Coordinates of C-alpha atoms in Angstrom, one line a residue:
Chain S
X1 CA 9.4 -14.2 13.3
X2 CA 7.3 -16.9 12.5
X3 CA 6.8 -18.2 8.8
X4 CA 3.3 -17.5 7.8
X5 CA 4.0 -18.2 4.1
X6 CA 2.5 -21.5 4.3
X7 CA -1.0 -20.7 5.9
X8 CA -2.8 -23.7 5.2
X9 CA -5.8 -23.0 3.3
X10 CA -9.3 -24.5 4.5
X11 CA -9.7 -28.0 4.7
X12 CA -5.7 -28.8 4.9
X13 CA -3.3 -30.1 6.8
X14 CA -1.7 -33.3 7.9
X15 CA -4.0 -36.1 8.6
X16 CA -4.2 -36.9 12.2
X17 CA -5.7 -40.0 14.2
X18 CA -8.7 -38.8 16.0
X19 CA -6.9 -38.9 19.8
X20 CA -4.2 -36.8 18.2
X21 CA -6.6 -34.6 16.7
X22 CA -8.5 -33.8 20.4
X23 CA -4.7 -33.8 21.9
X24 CA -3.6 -31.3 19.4
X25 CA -6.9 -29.1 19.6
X26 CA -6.6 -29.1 23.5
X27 CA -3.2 -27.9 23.3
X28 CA -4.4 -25.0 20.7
X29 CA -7.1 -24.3 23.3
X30 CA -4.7 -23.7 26.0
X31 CA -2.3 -21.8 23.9
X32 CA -5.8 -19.3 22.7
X33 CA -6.6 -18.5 26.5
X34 CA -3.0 -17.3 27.4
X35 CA -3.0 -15.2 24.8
X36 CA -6.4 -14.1 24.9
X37 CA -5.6 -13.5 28.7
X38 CA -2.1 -12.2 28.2
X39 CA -1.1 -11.6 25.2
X40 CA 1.1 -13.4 22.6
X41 CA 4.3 -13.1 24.2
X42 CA 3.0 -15.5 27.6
X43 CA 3.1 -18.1 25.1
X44 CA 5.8 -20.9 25.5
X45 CA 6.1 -24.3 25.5
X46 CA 6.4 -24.4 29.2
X47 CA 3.5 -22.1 29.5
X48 CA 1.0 -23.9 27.5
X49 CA 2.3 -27.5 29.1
X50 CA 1.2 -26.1 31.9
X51 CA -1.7 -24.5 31.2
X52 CA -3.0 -27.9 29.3
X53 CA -1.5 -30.3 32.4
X54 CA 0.5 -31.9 30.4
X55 CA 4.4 -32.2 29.7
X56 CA 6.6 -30.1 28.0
X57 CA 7.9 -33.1 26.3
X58 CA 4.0 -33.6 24.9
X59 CA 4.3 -30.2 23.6
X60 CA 7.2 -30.5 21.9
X61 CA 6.5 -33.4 20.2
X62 CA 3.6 -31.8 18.6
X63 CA 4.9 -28.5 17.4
X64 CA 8.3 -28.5 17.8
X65 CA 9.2 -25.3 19.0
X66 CA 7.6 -22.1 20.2
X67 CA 7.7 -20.8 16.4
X68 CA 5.7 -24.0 15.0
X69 CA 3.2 -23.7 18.1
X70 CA 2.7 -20.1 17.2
X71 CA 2.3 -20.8 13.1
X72 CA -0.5 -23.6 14.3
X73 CA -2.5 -21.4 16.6
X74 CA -2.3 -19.0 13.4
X75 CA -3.6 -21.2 10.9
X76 CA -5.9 -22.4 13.1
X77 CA -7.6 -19.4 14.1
X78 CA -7.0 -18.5 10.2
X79 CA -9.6 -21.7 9.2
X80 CA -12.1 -20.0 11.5
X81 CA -12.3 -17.2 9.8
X82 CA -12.2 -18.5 6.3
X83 CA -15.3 -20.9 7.6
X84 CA -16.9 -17.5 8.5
X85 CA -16.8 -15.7 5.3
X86 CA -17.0 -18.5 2.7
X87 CA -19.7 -20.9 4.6
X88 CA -20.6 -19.0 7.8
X89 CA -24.2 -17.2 8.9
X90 CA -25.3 -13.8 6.6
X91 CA -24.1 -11.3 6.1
X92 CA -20.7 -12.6 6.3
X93 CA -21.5 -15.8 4.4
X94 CA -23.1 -17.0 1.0
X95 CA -26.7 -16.7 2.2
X96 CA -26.4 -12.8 2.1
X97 CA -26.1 -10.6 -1.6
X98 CA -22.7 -10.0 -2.3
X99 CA -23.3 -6.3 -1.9
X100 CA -23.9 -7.3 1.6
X101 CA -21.4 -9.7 2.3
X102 CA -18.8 -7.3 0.6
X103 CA -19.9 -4.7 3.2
X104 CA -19.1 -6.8 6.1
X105 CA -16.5 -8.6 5.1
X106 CA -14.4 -5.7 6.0
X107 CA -15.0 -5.1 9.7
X108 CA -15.6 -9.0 10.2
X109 CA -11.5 -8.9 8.7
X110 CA -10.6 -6.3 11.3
X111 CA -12.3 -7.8 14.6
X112 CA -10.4 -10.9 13.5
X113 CA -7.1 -9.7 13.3
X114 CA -7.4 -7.2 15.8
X115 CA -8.4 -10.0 18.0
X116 CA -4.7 -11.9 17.1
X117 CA -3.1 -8.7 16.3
X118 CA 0.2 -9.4 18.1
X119 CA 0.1 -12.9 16.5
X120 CA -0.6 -11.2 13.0
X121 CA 2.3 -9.0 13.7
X122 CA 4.7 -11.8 14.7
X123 CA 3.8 -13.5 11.5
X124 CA 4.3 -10.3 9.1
X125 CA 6.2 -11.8 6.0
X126 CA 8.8 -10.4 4.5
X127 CA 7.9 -7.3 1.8
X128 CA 8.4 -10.0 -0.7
X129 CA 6.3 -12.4 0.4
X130 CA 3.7 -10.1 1.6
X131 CA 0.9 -10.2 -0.7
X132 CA 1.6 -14.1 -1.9
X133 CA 0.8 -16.0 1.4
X134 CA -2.1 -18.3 1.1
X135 CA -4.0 -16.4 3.5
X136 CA -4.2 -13.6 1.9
X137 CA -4.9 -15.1 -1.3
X138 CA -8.1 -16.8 -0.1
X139 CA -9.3 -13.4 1.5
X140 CA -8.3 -11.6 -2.5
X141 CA -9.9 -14.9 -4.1
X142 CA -12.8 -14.2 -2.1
X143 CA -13.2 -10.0 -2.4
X144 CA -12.7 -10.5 -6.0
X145 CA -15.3 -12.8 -6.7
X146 CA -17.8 -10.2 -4.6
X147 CA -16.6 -7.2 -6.6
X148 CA -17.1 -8.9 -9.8
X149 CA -20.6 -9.5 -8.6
X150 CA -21.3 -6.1 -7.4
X151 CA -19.5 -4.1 -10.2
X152 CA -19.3 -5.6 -13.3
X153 CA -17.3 -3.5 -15.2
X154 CA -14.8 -3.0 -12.3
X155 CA -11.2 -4.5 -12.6
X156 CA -11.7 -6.9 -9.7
X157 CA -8.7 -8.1 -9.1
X158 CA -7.1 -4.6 -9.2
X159 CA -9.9 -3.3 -6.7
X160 CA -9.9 -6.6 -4.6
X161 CA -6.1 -5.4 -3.7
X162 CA -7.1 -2.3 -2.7
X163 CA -9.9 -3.3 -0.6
X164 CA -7.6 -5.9 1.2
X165 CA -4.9 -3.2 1.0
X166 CA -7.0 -0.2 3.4
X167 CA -7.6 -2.8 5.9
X168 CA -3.8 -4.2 6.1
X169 CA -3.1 -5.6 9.9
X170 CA 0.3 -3.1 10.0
X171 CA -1.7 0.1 8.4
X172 CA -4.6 -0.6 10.9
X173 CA -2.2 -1.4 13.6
X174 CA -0.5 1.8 12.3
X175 CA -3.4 4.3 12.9
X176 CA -5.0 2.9 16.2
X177 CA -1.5 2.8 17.7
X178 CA 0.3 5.8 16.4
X179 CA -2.9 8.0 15.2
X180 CA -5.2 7.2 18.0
X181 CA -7.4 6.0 15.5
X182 CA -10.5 4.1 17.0
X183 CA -11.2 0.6 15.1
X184 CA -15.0 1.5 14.7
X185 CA -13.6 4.7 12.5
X186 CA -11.4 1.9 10.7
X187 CA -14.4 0.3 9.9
X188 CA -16.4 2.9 9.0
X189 CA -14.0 3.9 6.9
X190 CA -14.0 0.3 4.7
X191 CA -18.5 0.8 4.9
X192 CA -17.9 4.7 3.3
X193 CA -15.7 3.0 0.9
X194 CA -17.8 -0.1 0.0
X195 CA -21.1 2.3 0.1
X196 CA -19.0 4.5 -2.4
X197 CA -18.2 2.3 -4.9
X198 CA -21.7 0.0 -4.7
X199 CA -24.1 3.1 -5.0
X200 CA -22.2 4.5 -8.2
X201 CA -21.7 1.0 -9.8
Chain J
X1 CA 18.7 -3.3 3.8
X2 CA 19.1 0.6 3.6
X3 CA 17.0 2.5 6.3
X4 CA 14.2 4.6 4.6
X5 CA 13.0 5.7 7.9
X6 CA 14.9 8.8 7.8
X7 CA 13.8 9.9 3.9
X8 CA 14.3 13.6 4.1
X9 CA 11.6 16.1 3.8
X10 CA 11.7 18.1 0.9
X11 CA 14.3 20.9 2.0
X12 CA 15.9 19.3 4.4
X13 CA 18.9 18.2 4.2
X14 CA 22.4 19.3 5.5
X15 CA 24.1 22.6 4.9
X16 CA 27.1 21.9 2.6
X17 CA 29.4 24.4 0.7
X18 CA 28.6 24.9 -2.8
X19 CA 32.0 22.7 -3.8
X20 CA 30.8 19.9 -1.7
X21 CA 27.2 20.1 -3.2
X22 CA 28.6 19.9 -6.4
X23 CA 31.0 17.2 -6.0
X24 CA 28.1 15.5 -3.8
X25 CA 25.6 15.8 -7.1
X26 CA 28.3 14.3 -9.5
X27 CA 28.8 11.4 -7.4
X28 CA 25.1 10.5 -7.3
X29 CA 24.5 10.8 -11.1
X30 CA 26.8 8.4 -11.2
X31 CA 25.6 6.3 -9.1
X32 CA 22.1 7.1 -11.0
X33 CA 23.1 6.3 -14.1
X34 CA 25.0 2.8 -13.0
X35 CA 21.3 2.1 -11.0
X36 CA 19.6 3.0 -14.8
X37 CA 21.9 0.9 -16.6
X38 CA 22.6 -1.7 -14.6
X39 CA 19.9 -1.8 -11.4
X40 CA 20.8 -1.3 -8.0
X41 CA 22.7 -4.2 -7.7
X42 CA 25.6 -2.6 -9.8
X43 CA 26.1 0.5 -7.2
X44 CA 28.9 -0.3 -5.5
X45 CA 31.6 2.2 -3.8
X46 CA 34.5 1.1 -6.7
X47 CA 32.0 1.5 -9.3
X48 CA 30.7 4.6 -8.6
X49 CA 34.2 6.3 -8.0
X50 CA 35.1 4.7 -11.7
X51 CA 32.1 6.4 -12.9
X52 CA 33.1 9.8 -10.9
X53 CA 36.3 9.3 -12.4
X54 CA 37.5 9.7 -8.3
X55 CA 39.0 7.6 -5.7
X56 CA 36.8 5.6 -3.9
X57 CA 38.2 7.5 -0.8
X58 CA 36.4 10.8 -2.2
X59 CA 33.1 8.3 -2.5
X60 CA 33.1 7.1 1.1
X61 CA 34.4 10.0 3.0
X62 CA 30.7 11.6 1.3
X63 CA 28.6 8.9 1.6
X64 CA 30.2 6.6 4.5
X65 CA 28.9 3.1 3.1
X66 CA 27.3 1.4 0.4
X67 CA 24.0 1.8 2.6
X68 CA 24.3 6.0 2.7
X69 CA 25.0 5.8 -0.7
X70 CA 21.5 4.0 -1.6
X71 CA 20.1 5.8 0.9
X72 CA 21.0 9.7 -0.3
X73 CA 20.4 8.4 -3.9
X74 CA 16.7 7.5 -2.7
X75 CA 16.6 10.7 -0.7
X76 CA 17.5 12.5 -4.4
X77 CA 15.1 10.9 -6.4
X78 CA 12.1 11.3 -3.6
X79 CA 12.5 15.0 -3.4
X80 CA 12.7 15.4 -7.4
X81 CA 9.6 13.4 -6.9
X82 CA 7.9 15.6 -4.0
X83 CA 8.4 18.8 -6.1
X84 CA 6.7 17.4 -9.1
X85 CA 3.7 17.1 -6.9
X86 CA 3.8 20.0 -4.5
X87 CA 5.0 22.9 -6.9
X88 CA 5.2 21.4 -11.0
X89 CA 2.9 21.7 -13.5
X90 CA -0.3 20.6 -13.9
X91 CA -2.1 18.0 -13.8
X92 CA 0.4 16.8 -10.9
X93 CA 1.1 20.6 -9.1
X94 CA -0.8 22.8 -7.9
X95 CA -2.5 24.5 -11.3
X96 CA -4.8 21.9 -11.3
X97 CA -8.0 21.6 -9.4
X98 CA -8.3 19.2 -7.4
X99 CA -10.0 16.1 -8.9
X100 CA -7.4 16.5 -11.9
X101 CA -4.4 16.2 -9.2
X102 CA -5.6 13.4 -7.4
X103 CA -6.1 11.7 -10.9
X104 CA -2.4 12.0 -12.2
X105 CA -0.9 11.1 -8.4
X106 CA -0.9 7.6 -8.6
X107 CA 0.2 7.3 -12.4
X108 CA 2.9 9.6 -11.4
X109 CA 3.8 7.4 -8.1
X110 CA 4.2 4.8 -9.8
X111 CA 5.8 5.9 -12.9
X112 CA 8.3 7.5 -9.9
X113 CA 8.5 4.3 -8.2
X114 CA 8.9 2.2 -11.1
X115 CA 11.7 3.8 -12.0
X116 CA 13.6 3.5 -8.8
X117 CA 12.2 0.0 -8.2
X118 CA 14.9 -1.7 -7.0
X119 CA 16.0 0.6 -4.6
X120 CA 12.5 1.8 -3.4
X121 CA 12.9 -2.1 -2.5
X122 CA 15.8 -2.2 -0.9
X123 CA 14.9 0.1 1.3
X124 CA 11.6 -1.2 2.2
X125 CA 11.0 -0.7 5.5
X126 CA 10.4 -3.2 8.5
X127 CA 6.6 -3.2 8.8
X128 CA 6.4 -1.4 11.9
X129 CA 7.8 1.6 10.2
X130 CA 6.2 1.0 6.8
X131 CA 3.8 4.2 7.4
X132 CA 5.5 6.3 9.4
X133 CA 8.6 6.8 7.4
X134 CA 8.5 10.7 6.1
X135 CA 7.7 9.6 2.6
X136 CA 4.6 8.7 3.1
X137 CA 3.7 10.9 5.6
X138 CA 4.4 13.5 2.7
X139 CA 2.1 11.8 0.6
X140 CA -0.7 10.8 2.7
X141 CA -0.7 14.7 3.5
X142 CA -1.1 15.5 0.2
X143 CA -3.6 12.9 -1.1
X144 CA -6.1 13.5 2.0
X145 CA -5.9 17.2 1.2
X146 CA -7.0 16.5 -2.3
X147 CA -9.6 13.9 -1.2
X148 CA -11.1 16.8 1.4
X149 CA -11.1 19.0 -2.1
X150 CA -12.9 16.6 -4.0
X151 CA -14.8 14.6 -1.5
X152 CA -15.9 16.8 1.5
X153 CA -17.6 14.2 3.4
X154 CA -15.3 11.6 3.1
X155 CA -12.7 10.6 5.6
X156 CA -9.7 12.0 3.9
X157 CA -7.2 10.5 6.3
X158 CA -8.6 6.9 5.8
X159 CA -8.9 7.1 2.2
X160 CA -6.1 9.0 1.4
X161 CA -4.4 5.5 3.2
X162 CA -6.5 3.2 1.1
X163 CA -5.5 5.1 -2.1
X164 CA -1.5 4.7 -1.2
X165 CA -2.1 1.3 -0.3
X166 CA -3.7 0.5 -3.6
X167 CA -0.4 1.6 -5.2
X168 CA 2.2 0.3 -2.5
X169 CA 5.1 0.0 -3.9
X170 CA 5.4 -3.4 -3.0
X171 CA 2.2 -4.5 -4.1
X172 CA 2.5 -3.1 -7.5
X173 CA 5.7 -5.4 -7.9
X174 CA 4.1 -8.4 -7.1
X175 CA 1.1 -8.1 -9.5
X176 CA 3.8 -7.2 -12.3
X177 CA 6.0 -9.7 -11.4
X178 CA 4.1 -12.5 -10.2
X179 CA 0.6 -12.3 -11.9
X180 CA 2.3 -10.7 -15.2
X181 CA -0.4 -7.6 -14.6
X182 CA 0.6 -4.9 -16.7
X183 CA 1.6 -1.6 -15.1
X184 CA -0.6 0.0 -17.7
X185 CA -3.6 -2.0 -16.1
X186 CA -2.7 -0.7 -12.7
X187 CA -2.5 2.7 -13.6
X188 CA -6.0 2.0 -15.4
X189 CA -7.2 0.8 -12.1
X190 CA -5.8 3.9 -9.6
X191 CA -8.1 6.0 -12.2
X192 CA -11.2 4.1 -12.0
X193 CA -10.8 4.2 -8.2
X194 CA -10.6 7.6 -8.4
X195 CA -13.3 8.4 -10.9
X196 CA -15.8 5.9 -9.6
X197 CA -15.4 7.7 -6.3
X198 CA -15.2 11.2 -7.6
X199 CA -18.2 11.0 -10.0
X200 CA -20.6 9.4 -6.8
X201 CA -19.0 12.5 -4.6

C-alpha cells in the first residue's frame, strides 16, 4: 500500500539541481515503460536500476524504497494530468466552454487512470482518507468550478462529488472487471450524465 | 474491522429455534441501544451481557467475537432497512410510482446510514469489495430498476452507480465532518440530482 495522501499538487515538490532533476526523470522514465510493458508489479528497485543502467544503490538514494518510487511515478503521472485539464489543449483545457470541458473531463479522467489503474489501486487510501487526498481535491476543485459555470443554481460542490463519485477508479475497476463492462460504456455513461444535467440547466 | 462482505440478503439468515431467536433479538437490542447511547465503541462482549442482564458466556457462544457481534447488529439494522424499501409504505415501498421512490431513497439511505454511522464504518469494506458486498448489490438492483421506470433511455446500471456513489456512506461523512456540510444540504442535493434528471427524462 503506498501512501497517496500526500499527492503533490501541481507545481510542487522538493527543489532539485537541474542534473538531479534529468537523473530523477530518467529513472521515472524507466520505471513508466515496465509498467507500461508489464504491469505495476515488475516494478522494483532492481528492476528499474536495470532498466535505467544504472545502480541499485542510485535508485535507492533517490526514492528510498519500492513504496516511495511507486508514490513518485504516481504523483508524477498525477502533474500530467492536472497540466491536461487546467492548462492543456480544448476541450480538456481552459480554451474550451466549460460545458465542453465538463463533458470531457470525464473520459479524459478514465483513460488516465485506466492507463495506471494497478498503480491507482496500489495507492487506494484508506475509507477515511479517501475523499481528502490532494489529488482528488484538485480534480473536485476543478469539476466544481465547471458546474458552477454550467448550472448556476446547482449545489456544486454537492454535484462535483457525484460527478467524481461515478467515475471512482475501484467502481470503474469494479464494473469492467466483475461486470464485463466496456470502458467506452463507462464513458458514455459520465457524457449521458453531463448531457442530462447541461440540457435541463 | 468487521467483514461486511457477507451482509445478508433480506431473508437469509440461519434457521434457529424460536428460544434462540428470541434470546438472539434481546442480545442485539442491547447491543443497539449501548451503539445509540454510547456509539459503537461502547459494544463490547461484558457490556452487552450487563445490558442482557446474561453472562458473557451466553453473548459469545451466540455471537463468537466482538466482530460477529457488530457484524449481525449490521446485518439487523440493513434488513430493517431493505424492507422499508422493498415492501413499506410509500414514498419508500412499492405504493409509490416510481419517480416518488427514487426521490425518498437516498434521504432514507442516509437517514439509515446516519444512524448506524459508526458501525456502517467499521465495517467498511477493503476497496476491492466495496461494490460487491450484497448491500449494495441490493440497492443498486433497486435504484436501476426505478431509474429504468423513470428514465427509459438511460443506462440504469451506470446511474443507478452514480446515484449510490453520490450518497456513499463514506463520502457523506467526510463532507459532514470535514467540510461541516450539513446532512440537510446533502439530502437537498440527492433530490436535485434526481429532479433535474427526472424533469429533462
Amino acid at each position: 500500500m503506498i501512501d497517496s495522501t500526500h499527492l503533490p499538487l501541481i507545481g510542487e515538490g522538493p527543489n532539485l539541481r537541474a542534473d538531479a532533476v534529468r537523473n530523477r526523470a530518467r529513472l521515472l522514465e524507466a520505471a513508466a515503460r515496465l509498467a507500461a510493458s508489464h504491469g505495476a508489479a515488475a516494478i522494483t528497485m532492481e528492476s528499474v536500476a536495470a532498466e535505467a543502467g544504472v545502480g541499485k544503490g542510485t535508485v535507492s538514494r533517490r526514492f528510498g524504497d519500492r513504496n516511495g518510487l511507486l508514490q513518485a511515478l504516481l504523483d508524477h503521472s498525477e502533474q500530467l494530468f492536472q497540466a491536461a485539464f487546467l492548462s492543456g489543449p480544448p476541450p480538456l483545457g481552459p480554451d474550451a466552454d466549460a460545458a465542453a470541458r465538463l463533458r470531457a473531463f470525464g473520459p479524459a479522467l478514465l483513460r488516465h487512470e485506466r492507463a495506471h489503474l494497478d498503480l491507482y489501486l496500489a495507492a487506494e487510501p484508506d475509507p477515511a482518507r479517501r475523499f481528502a487526498v490532494p489529488a482528488r481535491r484538485v480534480r473536485h476543485t476543478h469539476v466544481a468550478a465547471l458546474v458552477r459555470a454550467v448550472l448556476p443554481d446547482a449545489d456544486a460542490e454537492v454535484l462535483a462529488h457525484t460527478l467524481l463519485s461515478s467515475v471512482d477508479v475501484v467502481l470503474v475497476d469494479h464494473l469492467v472487471r466483475n461486470h464485463g463492462m466496456s470502458p467506452e460504456r463507462v464513458e458514455a455513461g459520465w457524457h449521458d450524465l453531463v448531457d442530462r444535467l447541461v440540457t435541463r440547466g
